Amino acid sequence: MQVLHHLNKFDDPNILIGFNSIDDAGVYKLTDDLALVQTVDFFPPIVDDPYDFGAVACANSLSDVYAMGGKPISALNLVGFPSNKLPLKVLEEILKGGADKAKEAGVSIIGGHTIKTKEPLYGLSVTGVVHPQKIIKNSGAEKGDLLILTKPLGSGIITTALKQGKTNEELEDKVTGIMAALNKSACEAMVEVGIKAATDITGFGLLGHLWEVCSSSGVGAEIYLSRIPTIKEVWDLAAQKCIPGGTLANLKFSEDKVVWEERIDQVAKFVLADAQTSGGLLIFCPQEKKDKL
């Protein structure tokens, strides 16, 4: 954002959400009844299996459209690959994982671009649609809303432990399944109910993304550690200091934004700040809509 502040602003009245906000995706109005939702994301492998990496990366890329209440319809592959180091079969598996996940979501991959890199990179540029009056924004939270998190926390710490050889195959499969799960059904539910604010929990962790919504909406939030869903194995790994750099950065960022009860220890703070990959939706639900949601 510091860099973007120095760029020329775009005055197009059809830009409903651009980079002047901290929402999850950009939104461009086409007609009074139709707007495009656009987002892009890619990263290096966070799991060992190439197919699983592709599936997780695809689910992660689609998630920002879901967080806005949109329906993703098409995508372009973004690929970096060290063809001089790895066999093309690895690339094939990555792309197959992404394609299968996109098909599960009802999204068509219609092209892409590949460059040569020192390590594999994969993600997608995603286009979705939404009604201009039904966009779910970071700025729509209101006092009294309940917070609903649709996936457990812990993927950042666990995948870091995986790289350090401190996890087993069962836990790797477990966290991979969580990351590869689509946020599609959660999106459809919140759209049907008429939710006004949501975000997806990714690189800034629960604390960072919660702060984004609170600051955009002019509200505060009170969260209770015992009510937050987590992957149970994350606690022991956090105690072993399997902490990714992004999680440490998130915790530092939140220093002046969070008031902690004295009983909250450092391990719990690591979990709450943990940088997620393809995390769940954080939905801000009015109390009168909680049962329907």
Short mmCIF file of N, CA and C in Angstrom, two decimals, residues 94-264:
data_model
loop_
_atom_site.label_atom_id
_atom_site.label_comp_id
_atom_site.label_asym_id
_atom_site.label_seq_id
_atom_site.Cartn_x
_atom_site.Cartn_y
_atom_site.Cartn_z
N ILE A 94 1.17 -30.17 -11.01
CA ILE A 94 0.72 -28.91 -10.42
C ILE A 94 -0.50 -28.38 -11.16
N LEU A 95 -0.40 -28.35 -12.49
CA LEU A 95 -1.49 -27.82 -13.30
C LEU A 95 -2.73 -28.71 -13.23
N LYS A 96 -2.51 -30.02 -13.12
CA LYS A 96 -3.65 -30.94 -12.99
C LYS A 96 -4.38 -30.70 -11.67
N GLY A 97 -3.62 -30.50 -10.59
CA GLY A 97 -4.25 -30.20 -9.30
C GLY A 97 -5.08 -28.94 -9.36
N GLY A 98 -4.53 -27.90 -10.00
CA GLY A 98 -5.28 -26.66 -10.15
C GLY A 98 -6.51 -26.83 -11.02
N ALA A 99 -6.36 -27.56 -12.12
CA ALA A 99 -7.49 -27.76 -13.04
C ALA A 99 -8.61 -28.55 -12.39
N ASP A 100 -8.27 -29.59 -11.65
CA ASP A 100 -9.30 -30.39 -10.99
C ASP A 100 -10.05 -29.58 -9.94
N LYS A 101 -9.31 -28.75 -9.21
CA LYS A 101 -9.96 -27.92 -8.18
C LYS A 101 -10.85 -26.86 -8.84
N ALA A 102 -10.38 -26.28 -9.94
CA ALA A 102 -11.20 -25.30 -10.66
C ALA A 102 -12.48 -25.94 -11.18
N LYS A 103 -12.36 -27.16 -11.70
CA LYS A 103 -13.53 -27.86 -12.20
C LYS A 103 -14.51 -28.13 -11.07
N GLU A 104 -14.00 -28.50 -9.90
CA GLU A 104 -14.86 -28.70 -8.73
C GLU A 104 -15.63 -27.43 -8.40
N ALA A 105 -14.99 -26.28 -8.60
CA ALA A 105 -15.62 -25.00 -8.29
C ALA A 105 -16.54 -24.51 -9.40
N GLY A 106 -16.53 -25.19 -10.55
CA GLY A 106 -17.32 -24.73 -11.68
C GLY A 106 -16.68 -23.58 -12.42
N VAL A 107 -15.35 -23.51 -12.36
CA VAL A 107 -14.58 -22.42 -12.97
C VAL A 107 -13.80 -22.96 -14.16
N SER A 108 -13.79 -22.20 -15.26
CA SER A 108 -13.05 -22.60 -16.45
C SER A 108 -11.69 -21.91 -16.49
N ILE A 109 -10.61 -22.69 -16.60
CA ILE A 109 -9.29 -22.12 -16.82
C ILE A 109 -9.13 -21.94 -18.33
N ILE A 110 -8.94 -20.70 -18.77
CA ILE A 110 -9.00 -20.40 -20.20
C ILE A 110 -7.66 -19.95 -20.78
N GLY A 111 -6.59 -20.09 -20.02
CA GLY A 111 -5.27 -19.71 -20.53
C GLY A 111 -4.30 -19.52 -19.38
N GLY A 112 -3.20 -18.83 -19.67
CA GLY A 112 -2.23 -18.59 -18.62
C GLY A 112 -0.91 -18.10 -19.17
N HIS A 113 0.08 -18.00 -18.30
CA HIS A 113 1.41 -17.54 -18.70
C HIS A 113 2.45 -18.22 -17.82
N THR A 114 3.57 -18.60 -18.43
CA THR A 114 4.63 -19.31 -17.72
C THR A 114 5.96 -18.60 -17.92
N ILE A 115 6.74 -18.49 -16.85
CA ILE A 115 8.10 -17.97 -16.94
C ILE A 115 9.04 -18.94 -16.24
N LYS A 116 10.32 -18.82 -16.53
CA LYS A 116 11.33 -19.67 -15.90
C LYS A 116 11.77 -19.02 -14.59
N THR A 117 11.71 -19.77 -13.50
CA THR A 117 12.07 -19.26 -12.18
C THR A 117 13.00 -20.24 -11.46
N LYS A 118 13.55 -19.80 -10.33
CA LYS A 118 14.47 -20.65 -9.57
C LYS A 118 13.74 -21.72 -8.77
N GLU A 119 12.47 -21.47 -8.44
CA GLU A 119 11.64 -22.44 -7.74
C GLU A 119 10.24 -22.38 -8.33
N PRO A 120 9.45 -23.44 -8.16
CA PRO A 120 8.09 -23.41 -8.71
C PRO A 120 7.24 -22.32 -8.06
N LEU A 121 6.42 -21.71 -8.87
CA LEU A 121 5.41 -20.75 -8.42
C LEU A 121 4.12 -21.08 -9.15
N TYR A 122 3.00 -20.99 -8.44
CA TYR A 122 1.73 -21.26 -9.11
C TYR A 122 0.59 -20.53 -8.41
N GLY A 123 -0.32 -20.07 -9.22
CA GLY A 123 -1.54 -19.44 -8.74
C GLY A 123 -2.39 -19.08 -9.94
N LEU A 124 -3.42 -18.31 -9.71
CA LEU A 124 -4.33 -17.96 -10.80
C LEU A 124 -4.80 -16.52 -10.69
N SER A 125 -5.05 -15.94 -11.84
CA SER A 125 -5.81 -14.70 -11.94
C SER A 125 -7.26 -15.10 -12.17
N VAL A 126 -8.15 -14.65 -11.29
CA VAL A 126 -9.53 -15.14 -11.30
C VAL A 126 -10.50 -14.00 -11.60
N THR A 127 -11.46 -14.29 -12.44
CA THR A 127 -12.55 -13.35 -12.73
C THR A 127 -13.86 -13.95 -12.25
N GLY A 128 -14.61 -13.15 -11.53
CA GLY A 128 -15.92 -13.57 -11.06
C GLY A 128 -16.96 -12.51 -11.34
N VAL A 129 -18.19 -12.79 -10.96
CA VAL A 129 -19.28 -11.83 -11.15
C VAL A 129 -20.03 -11.65 -9.84
N VAL A 130 -20.63 -10.46 -9.69
CA VAL A 130 -21.40 -10.14 -8.51
C VAL A 130 -22.38 -9.03 -8.88
N HIS A 131 -23.51 -8.98 -8.20
CA HIS A 131 -24.43 -7.85 -8.38
C HIS A 131 -23.83 -6.63 -7.69
N PRO A 132 -23.80 -5.48 -8.34
CA PRO A 132 -23.17 -4.30 -7.74
C PRO A 132 -23.74 -3.91 -6.38
N GLN A 133 -24.98 -4.26 -6.11
CA GLN A 133 -25.60 -3.91 -4.84
C GLN A 133 -25.45 -5.01 -3.78
N LYS A 134 -24.80 -6.11 -4.15
CA LYS A 134 -24.69 -7.23 -3.21
C LYS A 134 -23.23 -7.59 -2.90
N ILE A 135 -22.33 -6.64 -3.11
CA ILE A 135 -20.92 -6.88 -2.81
C ILE A 135 -20.73 -6.97 -1.30
N ILE A 136 -20.02 -7.98 -0.86
CA ILE A 136 -19.71 -8.14 0.57
C ILE A 136 -18.34 -7.51 0.80
N LYS A 137 -18.30 -6.47 1.63
CA LYS A 137 -17.10 -5.64 1.76
C LYS A 137 -16.47 -5.76 3.15
N ASN A 138 -15.23 -5.30 3.23
CA ASN A 138 -14.56 -5.19 4.53
C ASN A 138 -15.19 -4.11 5.39
N SER A 139 -15.86 -3.17 4.77
CA SER A 139 -16.38 -2.01 5.50
C SER A 139 -17.82 -2.18 5.97
N GLY A 140 -18.37 -3.39 5.86
CA GLY A 140 -19.79 -3.57 6.16
C GLY A 140 -20.12 -4.12 7.53
N ALA A 141 -19.11 -4.31 8.40
CA ALA A 141 -19.38 -4.86 9.73
C ALA A 141 -20.06 -3.83 10.62
N GLU A 142 -20.91 -4.31 11.51
CA GLU A 142 -21.63 -3.42 12.41
C GLU A 142 -21.52 -3.92 13.85
N LYS A 143 -21.70 -3.00 14.78
CA LYS A 143 -21.66 -3.33 16.20
C LYS A 143 -22.70 -4.41 16.50
N GLY A 144 -22.27 -5.44 17.24
CA GLY A 144 -23.17 -6.53 17.60
C GLY A 144 -23.08 -7.74 16.69
N ASP A 145 -22.39 -7.61 15.56
CA ASP A 145 -22.22 -8.76 14.67
C ASP A 145 -21.48 -9.90 15.37
N LEU A 146 -21.87 -11.12 15.05
CA LEU A 146 -21.15 -12.31 15.51
C LEU A 146 -20.09 -12.68 14.48
N LEU A 147 -18.96 -13.20 14.94
CA LEU A 147 -17.89 -13.61 14.04
C LEU A 147 -17.96 -15.12 13.83
N ILE A 148 -17.98 -15.53 12.58
CA ILE A 148 -18.04 -16.95 12.24
C ILE A 148 -16.85 -17.27 11.34
N LEU A 149 -16.00 -18.20 11.78
CA LEU A 149 -14.82 -18.61 11.02
C LEU A 149 -15.05 -20.01 10.49
N THR A 150 -14.89 -20.18 9.17
CA THR A 150 -15.32 -21.43 8.53
C THR A 150 -14.24 -22.49 8.40
N LYS A 151 -12.98 -22.17 8.70
CA LYS A 151 -11.91 -23.16 8.72
C LYS A 151 -11.06 -22.96 9.96
N PRO A 152 -10.46 -24.02 10.48
CA PRO A 152 -9.60 -23.88 11.66
C PRO A 152 -8.27 -23.23 11.31
N LEU A 153 -7.69 -22.55 12.30
CA LEU A 153 -6.38 -21.92 12.13
C LEU A 153 -5.25 -22.93 12.32
N GLY A 154 -4.10 -22.63 11.73
CA GLY A 154 -2.91 -23.44 12.00
C GLY A 154 -2.09 -23.84 10.80
N SER A 155 -2.54 -23.53 9.59
CA SER A 155 -1.85 -24.05 8.41
C SER A 155 -0.44 -23.50 8.26
N GLY A 156 -0.21 -22.25 8.64
CA GLY A 156 1.12 -21.68 8.49
C GLY A 156 2.15 -22.35 9.36
N ILE A 157 1.81 -22.53 10.62
CA ILE A 157 2.72 -23.18 11.57
C ILE A 157 2.94 -24.64 11.18
N ILE A 158 1.88 -25.32 10.78
CA ILE A 158 1.99 -26.75 10.45
C ILE A 158 2.82 -26.96 9.19
N THR A 159 2.62 -26.14 8.15
CA THR A 159 3.42 -26.31 6.94
C THR A 159 4.88 -25.93 7.17
N THR A 160 5.12 -25.02 8.09
CA THR A 160 6.51 -24.71 8.47
C THR A 160 7.13 -25.91 9.17
N ALA A 161 6.37 -26.54 10.06
CA ALA A 161 6.85 -27.75 10.73
C ALA A 161 7.09 -28.87 9.73
N LEU A 162 6.25 -28.93 8.70
CA LEU A 162 6.42 -29.93 7.64
C LEU A 162 7.78 -29.76 6.97
N LYS A 163 8.15 -28.53 6.66
CA LYS A 163 9.44 -28.26 6.03
C LYS A 163 10.60 -28.61 6.96
N GLN A 164 10.35 -28.56 8.26
CA GLN A 164 11.39 -28.88 9.25
C GLN A 164 11.40 -30.36 9.62
N GLY A 165 10.54 -31.15 8.99
CA GLY A 165 10.49 -32.58 9.26
C GLY A 165 9.90 -32.95 10.60
N LYS A 166 9.01 -32.11 11.13
CA LYS A 166 8.45 -32.34 12.46
C LYS A 166 7.00 -32.81 12.43
N THR A 167 6.50 -33.15 11.24
CA THR A 167 5.12 -33.65 11.15
C THR A 167 5.12 -35.03 10.50
N ASN A 168 3.98 -35.70 10.60
CA ASN A 168 3.84 -37.00 9.95
C ASN A 168 2.92 -36.89 8.74
N GLU A 169 2.81 -37.97 8.00
CA GLU A 169 2.01 -37.97 6.78
C GLU A 169 0.54 -37.72 7.06
N GLU A 170 0.06 -38.24 8.18
CA GLU A 170 -1.35 -38.06 8.53
C GLU A 170 -1.68 -36.58 8.73
N LEU A 171 -0.80 -35.85 9.43
CA LEU A 171 -1.04 -34.43 9.65
C LEU A 171 -0.90 -33.64 8.35
N GLU A 172 0.06 -34.04 7.52
CA GLU A 172 0.21 -33.37 6.23
C GLU A 172 -1.05 -33.51 5.39
N ASP A 173 -1.61 -34.72 5.37
CA ASP A 173 -2.85 -34.94 4.62
C ASP A 173 -4.00 -34.12 5.20
N LYS A 174 -4.02 -34.03 6.51
CA LYS A 174 -5.09 -33.30 7.19
C LYS A 174 -5.06 -31.82 6.84
N VAL A 175 -3.90 -31.20 6.97
CA VAL A 175 -3.80 -29.76 6.71
C VAL A 175 -3.96 -29.48 5.22
N THR A 176 -3.49 -30.39 4.37
CA THR A 176 -3.68 -30.21 2.92
C THR A 176 -5.15 -30.22 2.56
N GLY A 177 -5.90 -31.13 3.15
CA GLY A 177 -7.34 -31.19 2.90
C GLY A 177 -8.06 -29.93 3.32
N ILE A 178 -7.64 -29.37 4.45
CA ILE A 178 -8.25 -28.12 4.93
C ILE A 178 -7.94 -26.98 3.97
N MET A 179 -6.69 -26.87 3.56
CA MET A 179 -6.30 -25.78 2.66
C MET A 179 -6.94 -25.91 1.29
N ALA A 180 -7.10 -27.14 0.82
CA ALA A 180 -7.65 -27.36 -0.52
C ALA A 180 -9.17 -27.25 -0.57
N ALA A 181 -9.81 -27.20 0.58
CA ALA A 181 -11.27 -27.10 0.61
C ALA A 181 -11.72 -25.73 0.10
N LEU A 182 -12.69 -25.72 -0.77
CA LEU A 182 -13.21 -24.47 -1.32
C LEU A 182 -14.07 -23.72 -0.31
N ASN A 183 -14.07 -22.40 -0.42
CA ASN A 183 -14.97 -21.57 0.39
C ASN A 183 -16.30 -21.31 -0.34
N LYS A 184 -16.59 -22.12 -1.32
CA LYS A 184 -17.77 -21.92 -2.16
C LYS A 184 -19.07 -22.01 -1.37
N SER A 185 -19.26 -23.08 -0.61
CA SER A 185 -20.53 -23.26 0.09
C SER A 185 -20.73 -22.19 1.16
N ALA A 186 -19.65 -21.79 1.83
CA ALA A 186 -19.76 -20.72 2.82
C ALA A 186 -20.16 -19.42 2.15
N CYS A 187 -19.60 -19.16 0.98
CA CYS A 187 -19.97 -17.95 0.23
C CYS A 187 -21.44 -17.98 -0.15
N GLU A 188 -21.89 -19.10 -0.68
CA GLU A 188 -23.28 -19.20 -1.11
C GLU A 188 -24.23 -19.00 0.06
N ALA A 189 -23.85 -19.52 1.23
CA ALA A 189 -24.70 -19.37 2.41
C ALA A 189 -24.79 -17.91 2.85
N MET A 190 -23.64 -17.23 2.87
CA MET A 190 -23.69 -15.84 3.36
C MET A 190 -24.37 -14.92 2.36
N VAL A 191 -24.27 -15.23 1.07
CA VAL A 191 -24.99 -14.43 0.07
C VAL A 191 -26.49 -14.62 0.23
N GLU A 192 -26.91 -15.86 0.45
CA GLU A 192 -28.35 -16.14 0.61
C GLU A 192 -28.92 -15.43 1.83
N VAL A 193 -28.12 -15.36 2.90
CA VAL A 193 -28.59 -14.75 4.14
C VAL A 193 -28.56 -13.22 4.06
N GLY A 194 -27.71 -12.67 3.20
CA GLY A 194 -27.60 -11.22 3.11
C GLY A 194 -26.53 -10.63 4.00
N ILE A 195 -25.41 -11.33 4.14
CA ILE A 195 -24.29 -10.82 4.94
C ILE A 195 -23.68 -9.60 4.26
N LYS A 196 -23.25 -8.62 5.06
CA LYS A 196 -22.70 -7.38 4.53
C LYS A 196 -21.19 -7.29 4.63
N ALA A 197 -20.57 -8.08 5.50
CA ALA A 197 -19.11 -7.98 5.69
C ALA A 197 -18.50 -9.36 5.87
N ALA A 198 -17.38 -9.58 5.21
CA ALA A 198 -16.62 -10.82 5.36
C ALA A 198 -15.24 -10.61 4.77
N THR A 199 -14.34 -11.51 5.11
CA THR A 199 -13.01 -11.54 4.51
C THR A 199 -12.53 -12.98 4.57
N ASP A 200 -11.47 -13.29 3.83
CA ASP A 200 -10.88 -14.62 3.99
C ASP A 200 -9.58 -14.49 4.78
N ILE A 201 -9.29 -15.51 5.57
CA ILE A 201 -8.11 -15.48 6.44
C ILE A 201 -6.96 -16.11 5.69
N THR A 202 -6.01 -15.27 5.29
CA THR A 202 -4.86 -15.75 4.54
C THR A 202 -3.58 -15.23 5.19
N GLY A 203 -2.76 -14.53 4.41
CA GLY A 203 -1.41 -14.20 4.87
C GLY A 203 -1.29 -13.33 6.09
N PHE A 204 -2.28 -12.50 6.38
CA PHE A 204 -2.21 -11.63 7.55
C PHE A 204 -2.76 -12.28 8.81
N GLY A 205 -3.20 -13.53 8.71
CA GLY A 205 -3.69 -14.25 9.89
C GLY A 205 -5.02 -13.70 10.38
N LEU A 206 -5.57 -14.35 11.38
CA LEU A 206 -6.85 -13.91 11.94
C LEU A 206 -6.76 -12.48 12.45
N LEU A 207 -5.70 -12.17 13.19
CA LEU A 207 -5.59 -10.83 13.78
C LEU A 207 -5.51 -9.75 12.71
N GLY A 208 -4.69 -9.98 11.70
CA GLY A 208 -4.51 -8.97 10.67
C GLY A 208 -5.76 -8.73 9.84
N HIS A 209 -6.40 -9.81 9.43
CA HIS A 209 -7.60 -9.64 8.60
C HIS A 209 -8.78 -9.13 9.42
N LEU A 210 -8.87 -9.52 10.68
CA LEU A 210 -9.91 -8.98 11.55
C LEU A 210 -9.71 -7.47 11.73
N TRP A 211 -8.46 -7.06 11.91
CA TRP A 211 -8.18 -5.62 12.04
C TRP A 211 -8.58 -4.87 10.78
N GLU A 212 -8.34 -5.45 9.60
CA GLU A 212 -8.71 -4.78 8.35
C GLU A 212 -10.20 -4.48 8.31
N VAL A 213 -11.02 -5.46 8.69
CA VAL A 213 -12.46 -5.26 8.67
C VAL A 213 -12.88 -4.25 9.73
N CYS A 214 -12.33 -4.39 10.93
CA CYS A 214 -12.69 -3.47 12.01
C CYS A 214 -12.32 -2.03 11.67
N SER A 215 -11.12 -1.83 11.15
CA SER A 215 -10.69 -0.47 10.82
C SER A 215 -11.50 0.11 9.67
N SER A 216 -11.86 -0.73 8.70
CA SER A 216 -12.67 -0.25 7.57
C SER A 216 -14.10 0.05 7.98
N SER A 217 -14.60 -0.67 8.99
CA SER A 217 -16.00 -0.55 9.40
C SER A 217 -16.19 0.39 10.58
N GLY A 218 -15.10 0.80 11.22
CA GLY A 218 -15.22 1.69 12.37
C GLY A 218 -15.76 0.99 13.60
N VAL A 219 -15.41 -0.28 13.78
CA VAL A 219 -15.86 -1.04 14.95
C VAL A 219 -14.66 -1.74 15.58
N GLY A 220 -14.87 -2.29 16.76
CA GLY A 220 -13.89 -3.14 17.40
C GLY A 220 -14.43 -4.56 17.46
N ALA A 221 -13.60 -5.49 17.92
CA ALA A 221 -14.04 -6.89 18.02
C ALA A 221 -13.48 -7.50 19.29
N GLU A 222 -14.26 -8.37 19.89
CA GLU A 222 -13.84 -9.12 21.07
C GLU A 222 -13.88 -10.59 20.72
N ILE A 223 -12.74 -11.28 20.85
CA ILE A 223 -12.70 -12.70 20.50
C ILE A 223 -12.27 -13.51 21.72
N TYR A 224 -12.75 -14.73 21.77
CA TYR A 224 -12.48 -15.62 22.90
C TYR A 224 -11.69 -16.81 22.39
N LEU A 225 -10.53 -17.02 22.96
CA LEU A 225 -9.61 -18.05 22.49
C LEU A 225 -10.27 -19.42 22.44
N SER A 226 -11.06 -19.74 23.45
CA SER A 226 -11.65 -21.08 23.54
C SER A 226 -12.68 -21.35 22.45
N ARG A 227 -13.16 -20.31 21.79
CA ARG A 227 -14.20 -20.47 20.77
C ARG A 227 -13.63 -20.47 19.35
N ILE A 228 -12.34 -20.26 19.20
CA ILE A 228 -11.75 -20.17 17.87
C ILE A 228 -11.35 -21.56 17.39
N PRO A 229 -11.83 -21.98 16.23
CA PRO A 229 -11.46 -23.31 15.72
C PRO A 229 -9.99 -23.35 15.30
N THR A 230 -9.29 -24.37 15.75
CA THR A 230 -7.88 -24.55 15.39
C THR A 230 -7.63 -26.02 15.07
N ILE A 231 -6.59 -26.27 14.28
CA ILE A 231 -6.13 -27.64 14.06
C ILE A 231 -5.39 -28.05 15.32
N LYS A 232 -5.84 -29.09 15.99
CA LYS A 232 -5.37 -29.37 17.35
C LYS A 232 -3.86 -29.53 17.44
N GLU A 233 -3.24 -30.05 16.40
CA GLU A 233 -1.79 -30.30 16.44
C GLU A 233 -0.97 -29.01 16.41
N VAL A 234 -1.61 -27.89 16.07
CA VAL A 234 -0.85 -26.64 15.92
C VAL A 234 -0.27 -26.16 17.25
N TRP A 235 -0.93 -26.50 18.35
CA TRP A 235 -0.49 -25.97 19.64
C TRP A 235 0.88 -26.50 20.04
N ASP A 236 1.09 -27.79 19.87
CA ASP A 236 2.38 -28.37 20.21
C ASP A 236 3.48 -27.85 19.28
N LEU A 237 3.16 -27.71 18.01
CA LEU A 237 4.16 -27.22 17.05
C LEU A 237 4.49 -25.75 17.28
N ALA A 238 3.50 -24.98 17.68
CA ALA A 238 3.76 -23.58 18.02
C ALA A 238 4.65 -23.48 19.26
N ALA A 239 4.42 -24.38 20.21
CA ALA A 239 5.26 -24.41 21.41
C ALA A 239 6.69 -24.80 21.08
N GLN A 240 6.87 -25.57 19.98
CA GLN A 240 8.20 -25.94 19.52
C GLN A 240 8.85 -24.85 18.67
N LYS A 241 8.16 -23.72 18.53
CA LYS A 241 8.66 -22.56 17.78
C LYS A 241 8.79 -22.83 16.28
N CYS A 242 7.85 -23.59 15.73
CA CYS A 242 7.79 -23.78 14.27
C CYS A 242 6.98 -22.62 13.67
N ILE A 243 7.54 -21.44 13.75
CA ILE A 243 6.80 -20.23 13.43
C ILE A 243 7.30 -19.62 12.12
N PRO A 244 6.44 -19.48 11.12
CA PRO A 244 6.87 -18.85 9.86
C PRO A 244 7.10 -17.36 10.03
N GLY A 245 7.92 -16.80 9.15
CA GLY A 245 8.23 -15.38 9.22
C GLY A 245 7.01 -14.50 9.11
N GLY A 246 6.04 -14.91 8.28
CA GLY A 246 4.83 -14.13 8.12
C GLY A 246 4.03 -14.02 9.41
N THR A 247 4.02 -15.09 10.19
CA THR A 247 3.31 -15.08 11.46
C THR A 247 3.98 -14.12 12.44
N LEU A 248 5.30 -14.14 12.49
CA LEU A 248 6.04 -13.21 13.36
C LEU A 248 5.76 -11.77 12.95
N ALA A 249 5.73 -11.51 11.64
CA ALA A 249 5.45 -10.16 11.15
C ALA A 249 4.02 -9.74 11.51
N ASN A 250 3.08 -10.67 11.42
CA ASN A 250 1.69 -10.37 11.78
C ASN A 250 1.57 -9.99 13.25
N LEU A 251 2.27 -10.74 14.09
CA LEU A 251 2.21 -10.47 15.52
C LEU A 251 2.81 -9.10 15.84
N LYS A 252 3.89 -8.76 15.20
CA LYS A 252 4.50 -7.45 15.40
C LYS A 252 3.56 -6.34 14.94
N PHE A 253 2.92 -6.56 13.78
CA PHE A 253 1.99 -5.56 13.25
C PHE A 253 0.84 -5.31 14.21
N SER A 254 0.41 -6.34 14.91
CA SER A 254 -0.77 -6.23 15.77
C SER A 254 -0.47 -5.68 17.16
N GLU A 255 0.80 -5.41 17.45
CA GLU A 255 1.20 -5.01 18.81
C GLU A 255 0.35 -3.87 19.37
N ASP A 256 0.12 -2.84 18.57
CA ASP A 256 -0.62 -1.68 19.06
C ASP A 256 -2.10 -1.72 18.68
N LYS A 257 -2.56 -2.86 18.23
CA LYS A 257 -3.94 -2.98 17.76
C LYS A 257 -4.76 -3.98 18.57
N VAL A 258 -4.10 -4.76 19.40
CA VAL A 258 -4.77 -5.81 20.17
C VAL A 258 -4.52 -5.59 21.66
N VAL A 259 -5.58 -5.72 22.45
CA VAL A 259 -5.46 -5.71 23.91
C VAL A 259 -5.63 -7.15 24.38
N TRP A 260 -4.57 -7.70 24.98
CA TRP A 260 -4.58 -9.11 25.38
C TRP A 260 -4.93 -9.25 26.86
N GLU A 261 -5.73 -10.26 27.18
CA GLU A 261 -5.86 -10.64 28.59
C GLU A 261 -4.54 -11.26 29.05
N GLU A 262 -4.22 -11.11 30.31
CA GLU A 262 -2.93 -11.58 30.83
C GLU A 262 -2.74 -13.08 30.66
N ARG A 263 -3.82 -13.83 30.65
CA ARG A 263 -3.71 -15.29 30.58
C ARG A 263 -3.35 -15.79 29.18
N ILE A 264 -3.40 -14.93 28.18
CA ILE A 264 -3.08 -15.34 26.81
C ILE A 264 -1.57 -15.41 26.65
#
